[in-house]
Short mmCIF file of C-alpha atoms and ligand atoms in Angstrom, two decimals:
data_model
loop_
_atom_site.label_atom_id
_atom_site.label_comp_id
_atom_site.label_asym_id
_atom_site.label_seq_id
_atom_site.Cartn_x
_atom_site.Cartn_y
_atom_site.Cartn_z
CA MET A 1 0.00 0.00 0.00
CA ARG A 2 1.26 3.48 -0.83
CA PRO A 3 2.53 5.29 2.31
CA LYS A 4 0.72 8.42 3.49
CA LYS A 5 4.05 10.19 3.84
CA ASN A 6 7.02 10.01 1.48
CA ILE A 7 10.46 9.25 2.85
CA SER A 8 11.53 12.87 2.82
CA THR A 9 15.08 13.98 2.92
CA LEU A 10 16.57 16.92 1.08
CA LYS A 11 14.95 19.81 -0.65
CA LEU A 12 17.63 20.96 -3.04
CA HIS A 13 17.74 23.86 -5.47
CA HIS A 14 16.78 22.17 -8.71
CA HIS A 15 18.85 24.25 -11.16
CA LYS A 16 16.99 22.52 -14.03
CA HIS A 17 17.92 25.28 -16.49
CA THR A 18 17.70 22.92 -19.46
CA ALA A 19 14.23 21.55 -18.68
CA ALA A 20 12.78 23.18 -21.79
CA SER A 21 15.86 22.65 -23.95
CA GLN A 22 15.01 20.39 -26.90
CA SER A 23 17.76 17.81 -27.27
CA VAL A 24 20.05 18.46 -30.25
CA ARG A 25 22.17 15.85 -32.03
CA ILE A 26 25.81 16.95 -32.18
CA ALA A 27 28.30 16.60 -34.99
CA PRO A 28 30.47 13.52 -34.33
CA PRO A 29 33.69 14.16 -32.40
CA LYS A 30 37.09 13.47 -34.01
CA GLU A 31 37.57 10.50 -31.72
CA VAL A 32 35.60 8.38 -29.24
CA LEU A 33 37.05 6.47 -26.29
CA LEU A 34 35.00 3.45 -25.31
CA PRO A 35 35.84 1.83 -21.95
CA MET A 36 35.15 -1.90 -21.60
CA THR A 37 33.64 -1.23 -18.16
CA MET A 38 30.72 1.07 -18.89
CA HIS A 39 28.39 -1.32 -17.07
CA ALA A 40 28.13 -3.16 -13.77
CA GLY A 41 29.62 -6.64 -14.03
CA ALA A 42 32.46 -8.26 -15.95
CA PRO A 43 34.39 -6.08 -18.46
CA ALA A 44 33.58 -6.52 -22.14
CA GLU A 45 36.25 -8.18 -24.32
CA PRO A 46 37.41 -6.49 -27.56
CA ILE A 47 36.77 -8.38 -30.82
CA VAL A 48 38.35 -5.82 -33.16
CA ALA A 49 42.00 -5.02 -33.84
CA VAL A 50 43.93 -1.79 -34.31
CA GLY A 51 43.52 -0.67 -37.92
CA ASP A 52 40.04 -2.17 -38.38
CA TYR A 53 37.38 0.00 -40.02
CA VAL A 54 34.15 -0.06 -37.99
CA ARG A 55 30.67 1.27 -38.65
CA VAL A 56 28.05 2.74 -36.31
CA GLY A 57 26.33 0.01 -34.30
CA GLN A 58 28.91 -2.68 -35.08
CA LYS A 59 29.79 -4.82 -32.06
CA ILE A 60 33.40 -4.16 -31.10
CA ALA A 61 33.52 -5.97 -27.74
CA GLU A 62 31.71 -9.10 -26.55
CA ARG A 63 30.13 -9.62 -23.17
CA GLY A 64 32.75 -10.76 -20.67
CA GLU A 65 32.45 -14.40 -19.76
CA LYS A 66 32.17 -14.07 -15.99
CA GLY A 67 28.80 -13.00 -14.53
CA PHE A 68 26.79 -10.10 -15.84
CA SER A 69 28.29 -8.10 -18.63
CA SER A 70 27.34 -6.04 -21.63
CA PRO A 71 28.78 -5.71 -25.16
CA VAL A 72 30.17 -2.46 -26.56
CA HIS A 73 29.32 -1.12 -30.03
CA ALA A 74 31.03 1.42 -32.27
CA THR A 75 29.39 4.80 -31.76
CA VAL A 76 30.98 6.47 -34.82
CA SER A 77 32.29 5.08 -38.11
CA GLY A 78 36.04 5.15 -38.53
CA THR A 79 39.27 3.37 -37.68
CA VAL A 80 40.27 1.64 -34.46
CA THR A 81 43.49 3.42 -33.48
CA ALA A 82 44.24 1.85 -30.10
CA ILE A 83 43.14 -0.81 -27.63
CA GLU A 84 44.94 0.20 -24.46
CA PRO A 85 44.79 0.78 -20.70
CA TYR A 86 43.26 4.07 -19.56
CA THR A 87 43.01 5.60 -16.09
CA GLN A 88 39.49 6.89 -15.55
CA ALA A 89 38.43 9.85 -13.43
CA ASP A 90 37.52 7.47 -10.58
CA GLY A 91 41.12 6.22 -10.56
CA ARG A 92 40.34 2.80 -12.06
CA SER A 93 42.62 1.51 -14.80
CA VAL A 94 40.40 0.08 -17.54
CA GLN A 95 40.80 -1.07 -21.13
CA ILE A 96 39.47 1.25 -23.82
CA ILE A 97 38.99 1.10 -27.58
CA ARG A 98 39.78 4.36 -29.40
CA ILE A 99 38.05 5.02 -32.72
CA GLU A 100 39.09 7.88 -34.98
CA SER A 101 35.91 9.13 -36.61
CA ASP A 102 35.71 9.59 -40.39
CA GLY A 103 32.81 11.99 -39.81
CA LYS A 104 30.47 9.93 -42.00
CA MET A 105 28.51 8.11 -39.25
CA GLU A 106 28.15 5.17 -41.66
CA LYS A 107 25.74 2.61 -40.25
CA ASP A 108 26.63 -1.07 -39.97
CA PRO A 109 24.62 -2.71 -42.84
CA ALA A 110 24.09 -5.84 -40.70
CA ILE A 111 21.80 -3.93 -38.33
CA LYS A 112 18.20 -5.08 -38.48
CA PRO A 113 15.33 -5.38 -36.00
CA PRO A 114 15.93 -8.31 -33.62
CA VAL A 115 13.61 -11.31 -33.61
CA ALA A 116 12.58 -13.16 -30.45
CA ASN A 117 10.23 -16.13 -30.32
CA ASP A 118 10.32 -16.82 -26.61
CA VAL A 119 11.48 -15.14 -23.42
CA GLU A 120 14.97 -16.65 -23.56
CA GLU A 121 15.49 -15.31 -27.08
CA PHE A 122 14.13 -11.95 -25.90
CA LEU A 123 16.66 -11.82 -23.03
CA GLU A 124 19.44 -12.74 -25.46
CA VAL A 125 18.58 -9.96 -27.92
CA VAL A 126 18.33 -7.46 -25.06
CA ALA A 127 21.76 -8.60 -23.84
CA GLU A 128 23.14 -7.94 -27.34
CA SER A 129 21.67 -4.42 -27.37
CA GLY A 130 24.27 -3.19 -24.88
CA ILE A 131 21.54 -1.29 -23.01
CA VAL A 132 22.26 -0.68 -19.33
CA GLY A 133 20.62 1.38 -16.58
CA LEU A 134 20.98 4.87 -18.00
CA GLY A 135 20.12 6.64 -14.75
CA GLY A 136 23.55 5.98 -13.28
CA ALA A 137 23.68 2.39 -12.04
CA ALA A 138 24.64 0.94 -15.47
CA PHE A 139 23.32 -2.49 -14.54
CA PRO A 140 22.88 -4.51 -17.77
CA LEU A 141 19.18 -4.32 -18.69
CA TRP A 142 19.01 -7.99 -19.68
CA GLY A 143 20.26 -8.94 -16.19
CA LYS A 144 17.40 -7.03 -14.62
CA LEU A 145 14.79 -8.49 -16.96
CA ALA A 146 16.20 -12.01 -16.38
CA ALA A 147 14.47 -11.87 -12.98
CA VAL A 148 11.45 -13.12 -14.91
CA ARG A 149 13.09 -16.59 -14.95
CA ARG A 150 12.72 -16.90 -11.17
CA ASN A 151 9.96 -14.47 -10.20
CA GLN A 152 6.58 -13.32 -11.40
CA ILE A 153 7.12 -9.60 -12.01
CA ASP A 154 3.72 -8.06 -11.32
CA THR A 155 4.81 -4.45 -11.14
CA VAL A 156 7.27 -2.47 -13.22
CA LEU A 157 8.30 0.87 -11.70
CA ILE A 158 9.51 3.18 -14.43
CA ASN A 159 11.90 5.65 -12.89
CA GLY A 160 11.41 9.15 -14.26
CA ALA A 161 12.21 10.89 -10.97
CA GLU A 162 15.54 12.42 -12.08
CA CYS A 163 16.08 13.93 -8.65
CA GLU A 164 19.63 15.30 -8.98
CA PRO A 165 19.92 19.02 -9.61
CA TYR A 166 20.75 20.24 -13.14
CA ILE A 167 20.09 16.93 -14.95
CA THR A 168 17.20 16.92 -17.44
CA SER A 169 18.09 14.11 -19.86
CA ASP A 170 15.31 11.75 -18.67
CA HIS A 171 12.94 14.73 -18.58
CA ARG A 172 13.62 15.48 -22.24
CA MET A 173 13.30 11.80 -23.16
CA MET A 174 9.81 11.74 -21.59
CA VAL A 175 8.70 14.96 -23.31
CA GLU A 176 10.25 14.23 -26.72
CA HIS A 177 9.80 10.45 -26.99
CA SER A 178 6.65 9.46 -25.10
CA ASP A 179 5.85 7.16 -28.08
CA LEU A 180 8.93 5.05 -27.28
CA ILE A 181 7.92 4.79 -23.62
CA VAL A 182 4.48 3.51 -24.71
CA LYS A 183 6.18 0.92 -26.96
CA GLY A 184 8.57 -0.02 -24.13
CA VAL A 185 5.63 -0.77 -21.84
CA GLU A 186 4.07 -2.94 -24.56
CA ILE A 187 7.32 -4.91 -24.88
CA LEU A 188 7.50 -5.55 -21.13
CA ARG A 189 3.83 -6.45 -20.99
CA LYS A 190 4.44 -9.05 -23.69
CA TRP A 191 7.63 -10.64 -22.35
CA MET A 192 7.51 -10.01 -18.60
CA LYS A 193 3.73 -10.59 -18.34
CA SER A 194 3.59 -7.63 -15.93
CA LYS A 195 0.15 -6.29 -15.12
CA ARG A 196 0.94 -2.97 -13.47
CA PHE A 197 3.20 -0.14 -14.55
CA VAL A 198 3.87 2.98 -12.50
CA ILE A 199 5.87 5.84 -13.98
CA GLY A 200 7.21 7.88 -11.06
CA ILE A 201 8.04 11.47 -12.01
CA GLU A 202 9.05 14.31 -9.69
CA ASP A 203 6.46 17.08 -9.74
CA ASN A 204 9.02 19.60 -11.00
CA LYS A 205 8.44 18.11 -14.50
CA PRO A 206 4.75 18.96 -15.09
CA ASP A 207 5.08 18.85 -18.89
CA ALA A 208 6.45 15.29 -18.76
CA ILE A 209 3.57 14.24 -16.48
CA VAL A 210 1.02 15.74 -18.89
CA LYS A 211 2.74 14.20 -21.93
CA LEU A 212 2.81 10.70 -20.50
CA ARG A 213 -0.73 10.91 -19.13
CA GLU A 214 -1.87 11.79 -22.65
CA ALA A 215 0.23 8.98 -24.15
CA PHE A 216 -1.25 6.37 -21.80
CA ALA A 217 -4.82 7.75 -21.74
CA GLY A 218 -7.28 4.86 -21.50
CA ASP A 219 -4.67 2.32 -20.37
CA THR A 220 -5.69 1.50 -16.81
CA SER A 221 -2.62 -0.68 -16.24
CA VAL A 222 -0.33 2.37 -16.39
CA GLU A 223 -0.25 5.03 -13.70
CA VAL A 224 1.71 8.24 -14.19
CA LEU A 225 2.49 9.22 -10.61
CA PRO A 226 3.76 12.70 -9.62
CA LEU A 227 6.19 12.49 -6.72
CA PRO A 228 7.47 15.25 -4.42
CA SER A 229 10.69 16.78 -5.73
CA ILE A 230 12.84 15.63 -2.85
CA TYR A 231 16.30 14.14 -3.15
CA PRO A 232 16.96 11.14 -3.43
CA GLN A 233 13.50 10.34 -4.83
CA GLY A 234 15.02 8.30 -7.69
CA ALA A 235 17.03 5.95 -5.46
CA LYS A 236 15.74 2.40 -5.85
CA GLN A 237 14.79 1.87 -2.20
CA VAL A 238 13.23 5.32 -1.83
CA LEU A 239 11.18 5.04 -5.03
CA LEU A 240 10.00 1.56 -4.10
CA TYR A 241 8.80 2.70 -0.67
CA ASN A 242 7.21 5.94 -1.85
CA VAL A 243 5.32 4.21 -4.67
CA THR A 244 4.40 0.84 -3.15
CA GLY A 245 5.08 1.09 0.59
CA GLN A 246 7.40 -1.92 0.28
CA VAL A 247 10.83 -2.10 1.85
CA VAL A 248 13.74 -4.01 0.32
CA LYS A 249 16.24 -5.29 2.85
CA GLY A 250 20.02 -5.32 2.36
CA GLY A 251 20.96 -8.23 0.08
CA GLN A 252 17.34 -8.85 -0.90
CA ARG A 253 16.50 -8.77 -4.60
CA LEU A 254 13.75 -6.37 -5.59
CA ALA A 255 12.37 -9.01 -7.94
CA SER A 256 11.58 -11.25 -4.96
CA LEU A 257 8.87 -8.67 -4.14
CA GLY A 258 7.50 -9.04 -7.68
CA VAL A 259 8.86 -5.63 -8.70
CA ILE A 260 11.55 -4.34 -11.02
CA ILE A 261 12.63 -0.73 -11.50
CA ILE A 262 13.69 0.48 -14.95
CA ASN A 263 15.00 3.91 -15.84
CA VAL A 264 12.70 5.69 -18.27
CA SER A 265 15.48 6.36 -20.83
CA SER A 266 16.59 2.71 -20.73
CA LEU A 267 13.02 1.70 -21.53
CA ALA A 268 12.84 4.15 -24.45
CA LYS A 269 16.17 2.85 -25.80
CA LEU A 270 14.87 -0.73 -25.54
CA ALA A 271 11.81 0.20 -27.59
CA GLN A 272 13.97 1.90 -30.22
CA TYR A 273 16.27 -1.12 -30.43
CA MET A 274 13.40 -3.60 -30.82
CA GLU A 275 12.09 -1.42 -33.64
CA ASP A 276 15.26 -0.81 -35.68
CA GLY A 277 17.99 -3.01 -34.17
CA MET A 278 20.38 -0.14 -33.45
CA PRO A 279 22.13 -0.98 -30.16
CA LEU A 280 23.00 1.60 -27.52
CA ILE A 281 25.34 4.03 -29.27
CA ASP A 282 24.21 7.45 -28.08
CA ARG A 283 22.22 9.20 -25.40
CA ILE A 284 20.99 12.58 -24.18
CA VAL A 285 23.56 14.39 -22.03
CA THR A 286 22.75 17.58 -20.12
CA VAL A 287 25.56 20.12 -20.42
CA ASP A 288 25.25 22.79 -17.75
CA GLY A 289 26.95 24.62 -14.88
CA SER A 290 27.79 28.25 -14.21
CA ALA A 291 30.97 28.06 -16.34
CA VAL A 292 29.07 26.88 -19.45
CA LYS A 293 28.04 29.53 -21.98
CA GLU A 294 24.87 27.84 -23.31
CA ALA A 295 23.35 25.11 -21.15
CA LYS A 296 21.92 22.42 -23.45
CA ASN A 297 20.72 18.89 -23.86
CA LEU A 298 22.84 17.17 -26.49
CA VAL A 299 22.42 13.77 -28.15
CA ALA A 300 26.00 12.54 -28.27
CA PRO A 301 27.77 9.32 -29.32
CA ILE A 302 28.83 7.42 -26.21
CA GLY A 303 32.58 7.90 -25.69
CA THR A 304 32.57 11.55 -26.78
CA PRO A 305 35.31 13.55 -24.99
CA ILE A 306 33.62 16.06 -22.68
CA GLU A 307 35.67 18.87 -24.21
CA HIS A 308 33.77 18.33 -27.49
CA LEU A 309 30.45 18.54 -25.65
CA PHE A 310 31.39 21.81 -23.96
CA GLU A 311 32.39 23.19 -27.38
CA GLN A 312 28.95 22.21 -28.74
CA ALA A 313 27.44 24.18 -25.86
CA GLY A 314 29.19 27.37 -26.91
CA GLY A 315 32.32 26.73 -24.84
CA LEU A 316 33.17 27.89 -21.33
CA ASN A 317 32.99 31.45 -20.07
CA CYS A 318 35.91 31.03 -17.62
CA GLU A 319 38.42 28.50 -16.34
CA PRO A 320 36.16 26.11 -14.40
CA GLY A 321 36.84 25.40 -10.73
CA LYS A 322 35.36 21.95 -11.07
CA VAL A 323 34.15 19.74 -13.90
CA LEU A 324 31.78 16.91 -13.04
CA ILE A 325 30.59 13.87 -14.94
CA GLY A 326 27.11 13.40 -13.46
CA GLY A 327 25.19 15.62 -11.06
CA PRO A 328 26.44 17.68 -8.11
CA MET A 329 25.42 15.03 -5.52
CA LEU A 330 26.88 11.89 -7.07
CA GLY A 331 28.99 13.08 -9.99
CA ILE A 332 32.70 12.40 -10.32
CA ALA A 333 35.11 15.34 -10.60
CA VAL A 334 37.39 15.04 -13.60
CA LYS A 335 40.79 16.58 -14.21
CA SER A 336 41.03 16.02 -17.94
CA MET A 337 38.74 17.43 -20.62
CA SER A 338 39.50 14.39 -22.77
CA GLU A 339 37.57 12.15 -20.34
CA PRO A 340 34.85 10.38 -22.37
CA THR A 341 31.15 10.14 -21.65
CA GLN A 342 29.98 6.62 -20.84
CA LYS A 343 26.68 4.76 -21.20
CA ALA A 344 25.39 6.05 -17.85
CA THR A 345 26.62 9.64 -18.28
CA ASN A 346 23.49 11.76 -18.05
CA ALA A 347 25.21 15.10 -17.48
CA ILE A 348 28.47 17.01 -17.54
CA LEU A 349 28.75 20.16 -15.47
CA ALA A 350 31.39 22.88 -15.38
CA MET A 351 31.30 25.02 -12.23
CA THR A 352 33.05 28.34 -11.58
CA GLU A 353 35.75 28.56 -8.86
CA LYS A 354 33.24 30.26 -6.54
CA GLU A 355 30.67 27.48 -6.85
CA ALA A 356 33.25 24.74 -6.64
CA LYS A 357 34.68 25.94 -3.32
CA THR A 358 35.44 23.05 -0.98
CA PHE A 359 35.88 23.12 2.79
CA GLU A 360 38.30 21.30 5.06
CA PRO A 361 36.51 18.79 7.31
CA THR A 362 36.48 19.56 11.02
CA ALA A 363 35.52 17.51 14.09
CA CYS A 364 32.00 16.10 14.39
CA ILE A 365 29.85 18.31 16.61
CA ARG A 366 27.24 15.57 17.10
CA CYS A 367 24.46 17.70 15.68
CA GLY A 368 22.59 14.67 14.34
CA ARG A 369 21.79 16.25 10.96
CA CYS A 370 23.28 13.34 9.07
CA VAL A 371 21.07 10.92 11.01
CA ALA A 372 17.96 13.03 10.49
CA ASN A 373 18.56 13.21 6.73
CA CYS A 374 19.55 9.62 5.97
CA PRO A 375 16.69 8.18 3.87
CA VAL A 376 17.35 4.65 5.11
CA SER A 377 17.68 5.59 8.80
CA LEU A 378 21.37 4.88 9.25
CA ASN A 379 23.69 6.70 11.63
CA PRO A 380 26.37 8.10 9.29
CA ALA A 381 28.35 9.69 12.16
CA ALA A 382 28.60 6.30 13.91
CA LEU A 383 29.57 4.65 10.61
CA ALA A 384 32.33 7.24 10.18
CA ARG A 385 33.66 6.52 13.69
CA ALA A 386 33.54 2.78 13.00
CA ALA A 387 35.39 3.23 9.70
CA GLU A 388 38.22 5.00 11.51
CA LEU A 389 38.93 2.13 13.96
CA GLU A 390 42.52 0.86 13.65
CA ASP A 391 41.71 -2.72 14.65
CA GLU A 392 40.34 -4.39 11.49
CA ASP A 393 38.27 -7.01 13.34
CA GLN A 394 36.63 -4.33 15.47
CA ARG A 395 36.14 -2.14 12.42
CA PHE A 396 34.39 -4.96 10.58
CA ILE A 397 32.13 -5.79 13.55
CA ARG A 398 31.13 -2.15 14.14
CA LEU A 399 30.47 -1.46 10.46
CA GLN A 400 28.23 -4.51 10.32
CA GLU A 401 26.46 -3.45 13.52
CA TYR A 402 25.68 -0.07 11.99
CA SER A 403 24.47 -1.76 8.77
CA ILE A 404 26.97 -0.36 6.31
CA GLY A 405 25.50 -2.67 3.66
CA GLN A 406 22.22 -0.69 3.77
CA CYS A 407 23.85 2.58 2.70
CA ILE A 408 22.37 3.57 -0.67
CA GLU A 409 25.27 5.99 -1.40
CA CYS A 410 23.05 9.04 -1.81
CA ALA A 411 25.38 11.63 -0.18
CA CYS A 412 22.58 13.27 1.83
CA CYS A 413 24.74 12.93 4.96
CA SER A 414 27.78 14.61 3.40
CA TYR A 415 25.59 17.38 2.01
CA VAL A 416 24.07 18.36 5.38
CA CYS A 417 27.14 17.92 7.58
CA PRO A 418 28.20 21.32 9.02
CA ALA A 419 31.64 19.83 9.72
CA HIS A 420 32.00 19.06 5.99
CA LYS A 421 32.87 15.45 6.73
CA PRO A 422 33.07 13.29 3.57
CA LEU A 423 30.64 10.78 5.07
CA MET A 424 29.50 9.08 1.88
CA ALA A 425 33.05 8.76 0.55
CA GLN A 426 33.98 7.13 3.86
CA ASN A 427 31.05 4.74 3.48
CA LEU A 428 32.20 3.74 0.00
CA GLN A 429 35.65 2.96 1.37
CA ALA A 430 34.12 1.11 4.31
CA LYS A 431 32.02 -1.02 1.95
CA ARG A 432 35.15 -1.96 0.00
CA PHE A 433 36.87 -2.85 3.29
CA VAL A 434 33.94 -5.07 4.38
CA LYS A 435 33.92 -6.86 1.01
CA LYS A 436 37.68 -7.49 1.19
CA TYR A 437 37.52 -8.56 4.85
CA LYS A 438 34.74 -11.06 4.09
CA ALA A 439 36.62 -12.45 1.07
CA GLU A 440 39.87 -12.86 3.04
CA HIS A 441 38.21 -14.45 6.03
CA THR A 442 36.10 -16.81 3.93
CA THR A 443 39.26 -18.01 2.16
CA GLU A 444 41.05 -18.42 5.50
CA GLY A 445 38.06 -20.37 6.75
CA ARG A 446 38.26 -22.74 3.79
CA ASN A 447 42.00 -23.33 4.11
S1 SF4 B 501 26.15 15.92 10.47
FE1 SF4 B 501 28.39 15.93 10.68
S2 SF4 B 501 28.75 17.08 12.55
FE2 SF4 B 501 26.57 16.50 12.60
S3 SF4 B 501 26.54 14.51 13.67
FE3 SF4 B 501 26.73 14.04 11.51
S4 SF4 B 501 28.96 13.83 11.19
FE4 SF4 B 501 28.68 14.93 13.11
S1 SF4 B 502 25.12 8.05 1.90
FE1 SF4 B 502 24.42 6.29 3.08
S2 SF4 B 502 24.64 6.90 5.21
FE2 SF4 B 502 24.72 8.76 3.97
S3 SF4 B 502 22.61 9.49 3.95
FE3 SF4 B 502 22.87 8.22 2.11
S4 SF4 B 502 22.22 6.17 2.75
FE4 SF4 B 502 22.53 7.36 4.63
#
């Protein structure tokens, strides 16, 4: 049952300057850089060689063998110039394929609409589409839909919340391509046998709500649900609770509740792919921030260097203090303008020095704001103290006691902390520590 009161956390300034900005397809960049790790799961494995000529939509890397994975496709036509290691903005060293564009955007002639005769064939064609969660998680879409093998999926929550400030790429997808969202629902109805669809949209996007209500008029299985514009409304656990009243526990699969959550742009891309067979090769990226001359929504080939995107937005009006891939709450700061966009890149932001000002953390004053603003009722201050314990056994025990695994990595705690403590960053590190500790101690146990 839907709760009377939403889990409410942060009311942020929306800064959705590009909400009315029609998305514009850009001229192809001179080069794209395509990491093999643009998705959750095993890295993709290159199947092309340096010197090969590739066309738009051609598969250039297979799904990795281990676990979930996703293929990678050429996003421009041109020549493969390198397959090499690359250090990303998040510090990870990954393999990339570089393609020098010939500017022609020549389509792979082998591309045709996929055919599926049963649900297994459907999952296989979705896996080959390269579509992942475009809202940020980058979980391979086929992996999510594969829940249908084990669970009856009664309800599909379509996530159109887009709760981070500045970002309007899902918003534009809903306004400009409501037809694809209708087709996406039909596809899921056919293959997932789902009976109920709820499209959750923050109420700061009234035109998207109107558009989708018109598109689904008369279809009683689809509800277009306005949600309060409160961060982090689009987080899986928050959306689930606010729409259905259900709670997913740490380690529990959403599908075991008969629910899956799909980002609205991922659904539109699925519909497009089932219609024409073109895999995921581009997406809408919001280009904004106080250092950007003309904030815009641009349709860009995946792998486009961010420098090219800023140029397409009229360039920068000053030397930026900070450049982010993603939104201001969860985005990653980048040092190099040659950093490429990835499948889940919904925005790039360039902030002035003034806006980008950072503060040195000071001692916790036990004000409790982080606790009051955690959407999943954790105690971030206690987690931070636990993470600082020298003794690894004690650290592990305390982090488990304070339920580190439940942290949804939303950054609400860091945002409200008057001591400017990097609480979410500490939680990410603590999660890595817990994973490593468990792996080491399990191995020791077996030996
Ligand atoms: S918000 Fe910051 S200062 Fe306040 S209790 Fe939490 S960690 Fe301490
Ligand atoms: S980052 Fe984790 S601990 Fe901090 S507010 Fe979000 S869920 Fe709570």
